[in-house]
Short mmCIF file of C-alpha atoms in Angstrom, two decimals:
data_model
loop_
_atom_site.label_atom_id
_atom_site.label_comp_id
_atom_site.label_asym_id
_atom_site.label_seq_id
_atom_site.Cartn_x
_atom_site.Cartn_y
_atom_site.Cartn_z
CA VAL A 1 23.19 13.26 -18.42
CA VAL A 2 20.72 10.70 -19.08
CA ALA A 3 20.18 7.55 -16.95
CA SER A 4 18.92 4.31 -18.47
CA VAL A 5 18.05 0.81 -17.40
CA VAL A 6 19.74 -2.23 -18.87
CA HIS A 7 17.70 -5.36 -18.20
CA SER A 8 18.97 -8.84 -19.28
CA GLN A 9 15.66 -9.86 -20.61
CA GLY A 10 15.16 -6.73 -22.82
CA GLN A 11 12.34 -5.43 -20.48
CA ARG A 12 12.01 -1.72 -20.49
CA ILE A 13 11.61 -0.13 -17.07
CA ALA A 14 10.62 3.51 -17.08
CA LEU A 15 12.56 6.01 -14.90
CA LYS A 16 11.56 9.15 -13.17
CA ASN A 17 14.01 12.08 -12.90
CA HIS A 18 16.38 10.32 -15.21
CA THR A 19 17.97 13.53 -16.71
CA CYS A 20 20.27 15.81 -14.78
CA ALA A 21 22.51 18.78 -15.66
CA LEU A 22 26.28 18.66 -14.62
CA ASP A 23 27.26 20.98 -11.95
CA PRO A 24 30.27 23.39 -12.05
CA ASP A 25 32.56 20.56 -11.00
CA GLY A 26 31.32 18.16 -13.69
CA VAL A 27 29.17 16.02 -11.32
CA ALA A 28 25.66 14.78 -12.11
CA ASP A 29 23.47 14.33 -8.97
CA PHE A 30 20.64 11.90 -9.28
CA GLN A 31 19.12 12.04 -5.84
CA GLU A 32 15.67 11.86 -7.10
CA LEU A 33 16.02 9.10 -9.58
CA SER A 34 13.23 6.48 -9.11
CA PHE A 35 11.82 3.66 -11.09
CA ASP A 36 8.16 3.57 -12.25
CA ALA A 37 7.75 -0.09 -11.82
CA SER A 38 9.36 -3.27 -10.11
CA CYS A 39 11.43 -5.60 -12.12
CA ARG A 40 9.82 -8.62 -10.22
CA LEU A 41 13.08 -9.51 -8.47
CA GLN A 42 15.23 -9.63 -11.62
CA MET A 43 18.62 -7.88 -11.51
CA VAL A 44 19.08 -4.81 -13.74
CA ARG A 45 22.00 -2.47 -14.20
CA LEU A 46 21.99 1.24 -14.65
CA GLN A 47 23.97 3.07 -17.54
CA PHE A 48 24.59 6.72 -17.82
CA HIS A 49 24.86 8.76 -21.14
CA LEU A 50 26.32 12.22 -21.68
CA GLU A 51 26.10 14.04 -24.95
CA VAL A 52 28.97 16.32 -25.72
CA LEU A 53 29.99 18.56 -28.51
CA GLN A 54 33.71 18.10 -29.61
CA ASP A 55 35.00 20.04 -32.60
CA GLY A 56 31.54 20.65 -33.84
CA VAL A 57 30.63 17.07 -33.63
CA ARG A 58 28.00 15.74 -31.25
CA ARG A 59 29.03 12.46 -29.41
CA THR A 60 27.49 10.43 -26.79
CA LEU A 61 29.62 9.06 -23.97
CA SER A 62 28.23 6.02 -22.12
CA SER A 63 29.27 4.81 -18.57
CA GLU A 64 30.31 1.20 -17.72
CA LEU A 65 27.21 -0.82 -16.41
CA SER A 66 26.56 -0.42 -12.76
CA GLU A 67 26.62 -3.18 -10.22
CA PRO A 68 23.42 -5.20 -10.38
CA VAL A 69 20.39 -3.62 -8.59
CA ILE A 70 16.85 -5.09 -7.88
CA VAL A 71 13.91 -2.68 -7.95
CA LEU A 72 11.45 -3.50 -5.23
CA ALA A 73 7.71 -2.65 -5.51
CA ASN A 74 6.92 -3.82 -1.83
CA GLN A 75 10.14 -3.21 -0.09
CA PRO A 76 9.57 -4.75 3.29
CA ALA A 77 8.12 -8.00 1.75
CA GLN A 78 10.73 -8.42 -1.13
CA TRP A 79 13.95 -7.12 0.52
CA ALA A 80 15.24 -10.42 1.91
CA ASP A 81 14.61 -12.18 -1.35
CA ALA A 82 16.46 -9.42 -3.27
CA GLU A 83 19.40 -9.51 -0.97
CA ARG A 84 19.67 -13.17 -1.23
CA SER A 85 19.71 -13.08 -5.16
CA LEU A 86 22.39 -10.21 -5.03
CA LEU A 87 24.48 -12.40 -2.62
CA ILE A 88 24.25 -15.34 -4.80
CA GLN A 89 25.17 -13.35 -7.79
CA GLN A 90 28.11 -11.81 -5.94
CA ALA A 91 29.52 -15.07 -4.82
CA PHE A 92 28.83 -17.49 -7.51
CA HIS A 93 28.26 -15.76 -10.80
CA ARG A 94 31.77 -14.33 -11.47
CA GLN A 95 33.46 -17.83 -11.23
CA GLU A 96 32.86 -18.73 -14.76
CA GLN A 97 34.41 -22.34 -14.55
CA ASP A 98 32.07 -23.41 -11.71
CA LEU A 99 28.66 -22.01 -10.96
CA LEU A 100 27.88 -24.65 -8.40
CA HIS A 101 30.75 -24.29 -5.88
CA VAL A 102 32.41 -21.20 -4.23
CA SER A 103 35.31 -21.08 -1.78
CA TRP A 104 34.54 -20.29 1.96
CA PRO A 105 36.60 -17.06 1.75
CA ARG A 106 34.89 -15.95 -1.47
CA PHE A 107 31.46 -16.56 0.01
CA MET A 108 32.47 -14.70 3.17
CA ASN A 109 33.90 -11.82 1.26
CA SER A 110 30.74 -11.57 -0.76
CA LEU A 111 28.63 -11.65 2.37
CA GLN A 112 30.69 -8.93 3.94
CA TYR A 113 30.51 -6.79 0.82
CA ARG A 114 26.59 -7.15 0.90
CA MET A 115 26.51 -6.30 4.61
CA GLU A 116 28.74 -3.18 4.03
CA ARG A 117 26.29 -2.00 1.28
CA ILE A 118 23.19 -2.68 3.61
CA CYS A 119 24.74 -0.96 6.58
CA ARG A 120 26.72 1.61 4.36
CA SER A 121 29.96 1.05 6.24
CA TRP A 122 33.27 0.00 4.42
CA ALA A 123 35.76 -2.39 6.03
CA ARG A 124 38.65 -4.36 4.91
CA PRO A 125 37.77 -7.87 3.32
CA PHE A 126 38.71 -11.01 5.31
#
């Protein structure tokens, strides 16, 4: 399995430890995956590719794009700005008809989702 970065502006970001073999259960573990450079607080998405041999033909299977992530170079200084950008994207970007307004419940659910990701706890939405 190979991991790659998809950047909205076409920028290439190199990855370290971006290849991994499948374990006997068919799971790839990318515990050591890391980015060589920051993306300057731009959102990127990860995509994973698996090459398979089926009936003598090689095929590449690709995953869906991951949720947006922001790669930080200086984590303590950039963390708050990155979380703010991810919250705004979560709350506003999915409403195609109106990018300037969001309902209070939608904003609170987006905030709760970001807090769950930060704290690594999962609770029921409001």
